[in-house]
XYZ file of C-alpha atoms in Angstrom:
466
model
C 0.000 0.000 0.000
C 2.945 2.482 0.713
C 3.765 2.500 -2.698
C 0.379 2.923 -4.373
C 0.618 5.891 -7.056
C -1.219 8.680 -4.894
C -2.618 10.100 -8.475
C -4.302 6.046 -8.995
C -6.728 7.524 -6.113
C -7.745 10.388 -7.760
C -11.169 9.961 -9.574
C -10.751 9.955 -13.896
C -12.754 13.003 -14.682
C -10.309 15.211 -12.006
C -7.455 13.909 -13.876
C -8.248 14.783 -17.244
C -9.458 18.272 -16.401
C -5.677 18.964 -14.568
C -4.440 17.827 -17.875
C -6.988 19.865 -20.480
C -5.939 22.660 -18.111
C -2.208 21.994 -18.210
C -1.980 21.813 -21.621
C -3.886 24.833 -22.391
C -1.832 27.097 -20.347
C 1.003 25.753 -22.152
C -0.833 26.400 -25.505
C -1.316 29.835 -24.712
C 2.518 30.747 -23.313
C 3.878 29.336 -26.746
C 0.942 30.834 -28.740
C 2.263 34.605 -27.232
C 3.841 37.362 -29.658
C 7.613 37.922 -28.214
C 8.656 40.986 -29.685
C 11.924 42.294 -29.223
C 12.627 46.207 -28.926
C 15.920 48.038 -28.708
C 15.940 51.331 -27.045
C 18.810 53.792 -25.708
C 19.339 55.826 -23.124
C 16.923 57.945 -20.904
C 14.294 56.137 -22.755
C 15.351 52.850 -22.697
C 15.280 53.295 -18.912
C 11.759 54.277 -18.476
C 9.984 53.117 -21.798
C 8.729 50.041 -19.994
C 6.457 52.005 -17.862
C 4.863 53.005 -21.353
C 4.861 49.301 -22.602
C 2.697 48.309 -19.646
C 0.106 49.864 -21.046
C 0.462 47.953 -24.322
C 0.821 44.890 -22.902
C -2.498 45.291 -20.964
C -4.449 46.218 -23.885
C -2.317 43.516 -25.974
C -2.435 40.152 -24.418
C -1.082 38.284 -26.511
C 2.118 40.215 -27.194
C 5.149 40.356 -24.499
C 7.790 42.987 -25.090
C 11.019 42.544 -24.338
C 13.131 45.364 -23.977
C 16.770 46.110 -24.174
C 18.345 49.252 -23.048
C 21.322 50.508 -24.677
C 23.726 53.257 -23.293
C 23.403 56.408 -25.985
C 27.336 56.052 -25.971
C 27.390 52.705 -27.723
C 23.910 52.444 -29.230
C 25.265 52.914 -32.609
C 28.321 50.508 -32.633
C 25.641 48.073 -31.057
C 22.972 48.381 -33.850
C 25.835 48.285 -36.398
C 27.178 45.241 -34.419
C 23.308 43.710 -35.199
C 23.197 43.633 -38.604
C 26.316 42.783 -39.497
C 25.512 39.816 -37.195
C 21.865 39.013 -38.304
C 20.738 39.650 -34.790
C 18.953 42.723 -34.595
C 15.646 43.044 -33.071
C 12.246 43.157 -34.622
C 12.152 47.200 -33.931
C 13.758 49.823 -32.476
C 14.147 53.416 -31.209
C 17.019 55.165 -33.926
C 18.393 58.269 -33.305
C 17.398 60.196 -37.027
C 20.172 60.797 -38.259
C 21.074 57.306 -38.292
C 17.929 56.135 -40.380
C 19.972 57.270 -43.703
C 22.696 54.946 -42.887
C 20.354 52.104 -41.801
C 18.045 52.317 -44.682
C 20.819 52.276 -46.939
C 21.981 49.070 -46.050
C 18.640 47.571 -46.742
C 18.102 46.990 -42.971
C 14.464 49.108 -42.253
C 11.040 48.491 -43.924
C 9.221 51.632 -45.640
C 6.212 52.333 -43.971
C 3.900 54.234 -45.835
C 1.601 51.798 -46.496
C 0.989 51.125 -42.802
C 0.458 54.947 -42.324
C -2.023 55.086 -44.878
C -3.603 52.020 -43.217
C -4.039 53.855 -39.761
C -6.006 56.517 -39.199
C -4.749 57.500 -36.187
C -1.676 58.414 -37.739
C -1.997 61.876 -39.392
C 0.960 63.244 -41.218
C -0.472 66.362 -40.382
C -0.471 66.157 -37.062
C 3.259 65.850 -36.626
C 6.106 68.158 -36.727
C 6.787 68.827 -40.267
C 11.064 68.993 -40.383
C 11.244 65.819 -38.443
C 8.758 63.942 -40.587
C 11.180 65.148 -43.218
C 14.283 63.352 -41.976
C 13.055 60.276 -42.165
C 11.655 60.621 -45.557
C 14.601 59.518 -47.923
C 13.504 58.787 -51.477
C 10.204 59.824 -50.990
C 9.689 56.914 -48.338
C 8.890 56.919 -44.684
C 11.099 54.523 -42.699
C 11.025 55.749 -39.108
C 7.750 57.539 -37.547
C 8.682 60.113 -34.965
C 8.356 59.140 -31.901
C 9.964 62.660 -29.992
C 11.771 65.758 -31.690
C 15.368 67.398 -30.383
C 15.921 70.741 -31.788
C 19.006 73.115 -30.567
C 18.025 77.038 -29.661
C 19.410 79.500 -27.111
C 19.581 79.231 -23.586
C 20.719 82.638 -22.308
C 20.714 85.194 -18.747
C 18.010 87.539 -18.987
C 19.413 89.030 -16.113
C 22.577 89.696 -17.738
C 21.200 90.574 -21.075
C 19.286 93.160 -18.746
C 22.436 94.963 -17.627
C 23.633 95.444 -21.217
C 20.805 97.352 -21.695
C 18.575 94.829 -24.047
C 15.145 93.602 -22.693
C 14.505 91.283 -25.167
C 16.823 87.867 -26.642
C 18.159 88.348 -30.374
C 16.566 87.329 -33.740
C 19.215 88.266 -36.104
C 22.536 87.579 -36.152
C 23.598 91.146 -35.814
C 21.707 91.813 -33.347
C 23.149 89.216 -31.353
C 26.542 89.999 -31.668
C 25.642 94.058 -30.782
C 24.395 91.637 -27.611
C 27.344 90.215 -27.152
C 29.865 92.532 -27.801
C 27.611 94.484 -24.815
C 27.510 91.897 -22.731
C 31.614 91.379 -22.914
C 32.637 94.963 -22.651
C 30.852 94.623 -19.014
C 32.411 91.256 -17.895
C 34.955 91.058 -15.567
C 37.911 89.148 -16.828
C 37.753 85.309 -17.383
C 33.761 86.010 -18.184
C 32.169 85.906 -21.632
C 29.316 86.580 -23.756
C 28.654 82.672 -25.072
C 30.241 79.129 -25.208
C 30.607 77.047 -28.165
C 32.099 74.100 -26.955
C 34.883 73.426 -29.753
C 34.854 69.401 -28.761
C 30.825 69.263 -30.203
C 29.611 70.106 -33.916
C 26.649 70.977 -33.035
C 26.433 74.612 -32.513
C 28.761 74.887 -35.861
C 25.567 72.526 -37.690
C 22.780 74.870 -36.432
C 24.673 78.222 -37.815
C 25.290 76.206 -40.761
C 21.993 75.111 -40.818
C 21.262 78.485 -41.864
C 22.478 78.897 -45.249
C 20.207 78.527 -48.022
C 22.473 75.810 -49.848
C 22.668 72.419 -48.717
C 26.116 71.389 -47.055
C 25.895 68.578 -49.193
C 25.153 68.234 -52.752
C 22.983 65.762 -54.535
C 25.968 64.531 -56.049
C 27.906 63.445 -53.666
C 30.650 66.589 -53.132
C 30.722 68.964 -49.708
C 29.341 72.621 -50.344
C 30.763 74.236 -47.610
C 32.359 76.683 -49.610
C 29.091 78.224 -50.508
C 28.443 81.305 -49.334
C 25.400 80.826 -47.015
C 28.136 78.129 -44.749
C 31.351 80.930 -45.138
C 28.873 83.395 -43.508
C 27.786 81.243 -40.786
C 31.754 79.785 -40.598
C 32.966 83.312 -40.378
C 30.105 84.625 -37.719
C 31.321 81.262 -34.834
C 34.938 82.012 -35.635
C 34.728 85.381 -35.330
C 32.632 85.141 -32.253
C 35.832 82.913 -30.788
C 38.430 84.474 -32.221
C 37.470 88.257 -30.829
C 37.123 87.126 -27.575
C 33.379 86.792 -27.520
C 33.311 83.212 -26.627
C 36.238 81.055 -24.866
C 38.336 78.329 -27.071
C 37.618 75.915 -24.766
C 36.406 72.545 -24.658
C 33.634 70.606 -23.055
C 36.485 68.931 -20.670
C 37.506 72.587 -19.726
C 34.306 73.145 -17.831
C 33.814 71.582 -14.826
C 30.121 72.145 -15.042
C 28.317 73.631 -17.429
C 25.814 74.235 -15.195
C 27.295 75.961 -12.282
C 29.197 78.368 -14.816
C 26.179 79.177 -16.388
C 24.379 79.972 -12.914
C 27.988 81.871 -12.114
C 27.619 84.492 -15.322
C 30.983 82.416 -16.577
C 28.922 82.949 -19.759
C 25.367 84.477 -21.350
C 24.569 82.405 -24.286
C 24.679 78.588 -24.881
C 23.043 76.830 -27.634
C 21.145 73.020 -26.815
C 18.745 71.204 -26.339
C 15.535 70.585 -24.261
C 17.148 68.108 -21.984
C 18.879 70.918 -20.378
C 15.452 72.578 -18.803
C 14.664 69.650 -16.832
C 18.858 70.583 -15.234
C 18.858 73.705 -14.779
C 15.519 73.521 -12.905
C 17.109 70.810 -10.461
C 20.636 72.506 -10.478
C 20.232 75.740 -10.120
C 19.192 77.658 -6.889
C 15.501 78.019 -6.388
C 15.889 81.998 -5.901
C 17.924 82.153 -9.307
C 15.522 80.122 -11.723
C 14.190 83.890 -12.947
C 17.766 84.467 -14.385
C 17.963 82.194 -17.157
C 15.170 81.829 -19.974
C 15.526 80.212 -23.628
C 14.656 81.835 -27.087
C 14.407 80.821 -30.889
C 17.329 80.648 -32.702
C 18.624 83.836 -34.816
C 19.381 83.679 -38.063
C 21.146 85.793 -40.532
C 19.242 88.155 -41.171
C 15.335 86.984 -39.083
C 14.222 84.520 -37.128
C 16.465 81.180 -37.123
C 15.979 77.282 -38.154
C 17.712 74.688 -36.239
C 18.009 70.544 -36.342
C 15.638 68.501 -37.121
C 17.057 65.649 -34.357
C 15.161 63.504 -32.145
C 14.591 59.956 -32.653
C 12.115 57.699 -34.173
C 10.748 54.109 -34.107
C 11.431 51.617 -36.765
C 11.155 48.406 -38.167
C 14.045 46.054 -39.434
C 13.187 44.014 -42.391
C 14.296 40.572 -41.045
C 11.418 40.233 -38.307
C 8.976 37.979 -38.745
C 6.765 40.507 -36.333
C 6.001 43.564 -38.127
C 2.044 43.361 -37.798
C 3.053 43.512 -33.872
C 6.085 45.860 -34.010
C 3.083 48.531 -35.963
C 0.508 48.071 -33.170
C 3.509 48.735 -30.819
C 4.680 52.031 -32.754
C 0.892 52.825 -33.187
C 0.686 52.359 -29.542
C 3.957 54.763 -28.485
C 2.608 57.717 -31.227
C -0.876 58.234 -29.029
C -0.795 61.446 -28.130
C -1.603 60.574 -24.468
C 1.726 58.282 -24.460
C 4.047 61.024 -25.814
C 2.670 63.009 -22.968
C 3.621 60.489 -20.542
C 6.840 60.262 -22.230
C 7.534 63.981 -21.808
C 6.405 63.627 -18.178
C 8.877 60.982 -17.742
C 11.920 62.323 -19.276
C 11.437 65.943 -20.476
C 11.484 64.801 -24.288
C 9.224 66.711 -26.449
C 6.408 65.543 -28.499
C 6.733 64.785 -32.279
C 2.766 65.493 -32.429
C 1.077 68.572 -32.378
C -2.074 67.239 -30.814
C 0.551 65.998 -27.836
C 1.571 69.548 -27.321
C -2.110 70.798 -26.663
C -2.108 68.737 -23.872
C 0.431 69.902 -22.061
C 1.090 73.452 -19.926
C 4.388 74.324 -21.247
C 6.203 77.173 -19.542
C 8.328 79.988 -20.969
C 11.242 77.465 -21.882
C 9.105 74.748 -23.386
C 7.369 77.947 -25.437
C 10.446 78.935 -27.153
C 11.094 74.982 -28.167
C 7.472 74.951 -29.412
C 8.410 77.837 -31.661
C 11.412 76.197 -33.096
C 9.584 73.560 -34.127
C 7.968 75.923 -36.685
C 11.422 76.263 -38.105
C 13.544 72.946 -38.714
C 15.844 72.022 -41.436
C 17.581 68.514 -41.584
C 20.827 67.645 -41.669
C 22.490 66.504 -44.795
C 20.616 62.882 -45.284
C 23.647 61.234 -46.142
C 25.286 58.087 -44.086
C 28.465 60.084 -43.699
C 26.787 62.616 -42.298
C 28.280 62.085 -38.853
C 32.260 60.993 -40.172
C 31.438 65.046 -42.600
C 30.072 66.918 -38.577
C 33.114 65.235 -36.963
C 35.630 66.584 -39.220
C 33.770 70.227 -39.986
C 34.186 70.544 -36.256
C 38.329 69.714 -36.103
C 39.352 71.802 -38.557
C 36.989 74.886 -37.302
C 38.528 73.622 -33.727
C 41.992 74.105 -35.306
C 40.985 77.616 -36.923
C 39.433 79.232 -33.506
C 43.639 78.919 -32.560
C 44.816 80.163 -35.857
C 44.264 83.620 -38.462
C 43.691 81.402 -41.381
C 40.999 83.039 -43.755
C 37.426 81.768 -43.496
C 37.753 80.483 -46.737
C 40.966 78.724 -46.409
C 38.831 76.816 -43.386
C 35.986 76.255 -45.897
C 37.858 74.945 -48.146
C 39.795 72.485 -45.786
C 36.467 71.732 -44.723
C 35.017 70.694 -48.356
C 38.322 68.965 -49.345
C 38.103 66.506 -46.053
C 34.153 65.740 -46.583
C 34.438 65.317 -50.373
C 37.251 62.548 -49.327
C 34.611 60.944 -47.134
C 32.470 60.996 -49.883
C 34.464 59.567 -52.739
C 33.208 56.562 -53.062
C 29.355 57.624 -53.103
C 30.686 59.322 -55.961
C 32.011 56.307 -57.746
C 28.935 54.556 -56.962
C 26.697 57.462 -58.529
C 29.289 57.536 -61.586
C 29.665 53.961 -62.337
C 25.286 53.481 -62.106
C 25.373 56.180 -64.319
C 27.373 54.184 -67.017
C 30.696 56.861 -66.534
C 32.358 54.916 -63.954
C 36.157 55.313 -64.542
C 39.081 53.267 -64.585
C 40.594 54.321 -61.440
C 40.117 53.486 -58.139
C 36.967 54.994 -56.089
C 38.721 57.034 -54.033
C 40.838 58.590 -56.666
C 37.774 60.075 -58.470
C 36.631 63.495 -58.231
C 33.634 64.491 -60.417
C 33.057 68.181 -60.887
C 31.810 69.638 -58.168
C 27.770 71.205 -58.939
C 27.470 68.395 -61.467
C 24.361 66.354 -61.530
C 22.554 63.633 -63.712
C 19.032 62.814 -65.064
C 20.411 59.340 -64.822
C 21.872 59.199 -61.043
C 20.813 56.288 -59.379
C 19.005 57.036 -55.492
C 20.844 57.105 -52.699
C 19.362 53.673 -51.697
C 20.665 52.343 -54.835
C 24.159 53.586 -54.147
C 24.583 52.691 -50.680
C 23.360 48.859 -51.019
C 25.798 48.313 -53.971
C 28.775 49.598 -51.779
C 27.588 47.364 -49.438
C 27.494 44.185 -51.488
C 30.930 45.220 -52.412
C 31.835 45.119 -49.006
C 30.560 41.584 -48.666
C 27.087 42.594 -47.545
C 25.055 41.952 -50.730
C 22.731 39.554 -49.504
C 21.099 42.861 -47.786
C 20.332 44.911 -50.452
């Protein structure tokens, strides 16, 4: 008797409903959606508060998250599709979405707009729809928008006798050079951190021509960029602004509160800082403002990131409900709540009570040009900013710098232009990166960018992508 089965007691009918009811709550665990989701930095850490939500409405979908440091989020993704091993969607900085699409790695998705109501072109911020638009396709949809504009002391600006910030470029400098004159020594007017491209991008943002041309050559010899080159050096050179370095301030926030300097240009992230950093009795010093531009009111970048799909998932019915989901306007306010980020959506920004420095952002967002939609956009920035680095030490002429400029991003560029050359039926003998087409030269016959970029790839060993 001691070794009877104890389940040989158990009446037949209580057996087979412990095993109907076993097996269906295994049918229903396999039967589940898992859907994988990369996301970086402050919003990797708190976007599973948002996914909740989904989850609760979406049953039979688990998301599983990975957070990735903003630092390496770009060697990582990189890292995943030269590996086969990305995930089924992601969050993508957008200036990265040229480069991705270009290898083949991100599904259009204008038909799935068109198929959901509830997302309204319209409805979104115009210059960040843009830059994800390459070849007249969508392939990220904006999830939240980064623009650059002033931060500046109105208290400050007050004692050099101007009451209001500046909205043309020579206005600001009559600011400045105010500003300066009263300063005690080791004080300026602004900072332009000569370690970031940035503030260099948004002035160059300004000119009417592109900084790079259609086919493939750097433009910033035009003379929109010298202007904009010769206004930041300028600003440096006469003392205006320091020739420092990111890694010569301490803290960019205690100098700021100390009157170290008047004028900064970023982004919003820096409200939510200054509001915890800076002394409760001192918050009425500091206030933000539009960008100025040459001659009227300024544009600036059209950053921010956005959410997109990688062709290789087998999950991209679930990975649109999810960026369907994250585009409510309800969750971009939660978002915003959450981490400061603004909204990509218009009808996100009606909800919301936005202060004096969320005001000025909102008004930027009327005016935002994108930067040059090429892969190597960020390799062109990187080496713009060196050689203006090297020049805010140095006399050399604006256009010598220009120049300098053009000759190192048109090297970057080389073999784009090989590519474009040889679809075109005129490819040459040499190698790619001994070819220099005229510069301002263009063809009825150029292939797209898309086309260009996936056969450099399958050059590269890649091809299978394309």
């Amino acid at each position: 008797m001691g070794d009877r089965d104890p389940l040989s007691t158990l009446p037949k009918s209580v057996l087979a409903l412990a095993l109907a009811l076993l097996l269906g709550s295994c049918g229903r665990a396999s039967d589940k959606i898992v859907l994988t989701l990369w996301a970086m930095g402050r919003e990797g850490e708190v976007i599973g508060a948002l996914i909740a939500g989904f989850e609760a409405q979406h049953p039979d979908i688990e998301v599983r998250v990975t957070a990735l440091p903003n630092n390496g989020a770009h060697e990582k993704l990189l890292t995943g599709f030269a590996g086969d091993s990305l995930p089924d969607m992601a969050q993508m900085g957008n200036t990265w979405v040229p480069e991705f699409e270009a290898l083949g790695a991100l599904v259009p998705l204008d038909a799935r707009v068109a198929a959901t109501p509830a997302i309204d072109r319209a409805d979104y911020v115009e210059g960040v729809w843009a830059s994800n638009v390459i070849d007249g396709r969508l392939y990220g949809l904006p999830w939240y928008v980064d623009t650059r504009l002033l931060f500046y002391r109105r208290d400050i600006l007050k004692r050099a006798g101007f009451d209001t910030p500046p909205v043309t470029w020579a206005e600001w400098r009559r600011q400045m050079v105010a500003i300066k004159k009263q300063a005690p020594p080791g004080r300026y007017a602004a900072y332009f951190p000569l370690n970031e491209y940035e503030p260099l991008q948004v002035l160059g943002l300004q000119a009417p021509e592109p900084m790079v041309t259609d086919d493939g050559h750097g433009n910033f010899e035009s003379a929109g960029f010298e202007r904009a080159l010769g206004f930041y050096l300028d600003t440096i050179r006469s003392g205006l602004a320091p020739a420092w370095t990111s890694t010569q301030v301490a803290n960019v926030w205690d100098e700021f509160d100390r009157g170290r300097f008047a004028f900064y240009i970023s982004g919003p992230w820096q409200i939510g800082e200054f509001r915890r950093r800076l002394p409760r009795e001192r918050q009425q010093n500091w206030a933000t403002a539009p960008m100025p531009g040459p001659d009227g009111p300024g544009v600036s970048t059209a950053g921010g990131s956005s959410l997109v799909i990688f062709r290789h998932s087998d999950r991209q019915d679930a990975a649109w409900q999810l960026i369907t989901y994250l585009s409510r306007p309800e969750v971009q306010r939660r978002l915003h709540a959450l981490t400061g980020d603004l909204p990509s959506r218009h009808s996100a920004w009606s909800g919301l009570a936005p202060d004096a420095p969320e005001r000025a952002f909102a008004e930027q967002l009327t005016r935002l040009r994108p930067s040059p939609k090429v892969p190597e956009w960020e390799r062109i920035a990187t080496e713009m900013r060196l050689v203006a680095e090297a020049a805010a030490h140095r006399d050399t002429p604006v256009a010598q710098v220009a120049a300098e400029i053009d000759a190192r991003a048109d090297a970057i560029l080389a073999k784009r232009r090989w590519m474009l050359a040889r679809e075109a039926k005129e490819a040459p003998t040499t190698t790619p990166f001994a070819l220099s087409l005229p510069k301002g030269r263009s063809s009825s016959r150029a292939p797209t960018e898309r086309t260009v970029l996936r056969r450099a790839q399958h050059e590269r060993g890649g091809g299978n992508r394309a």
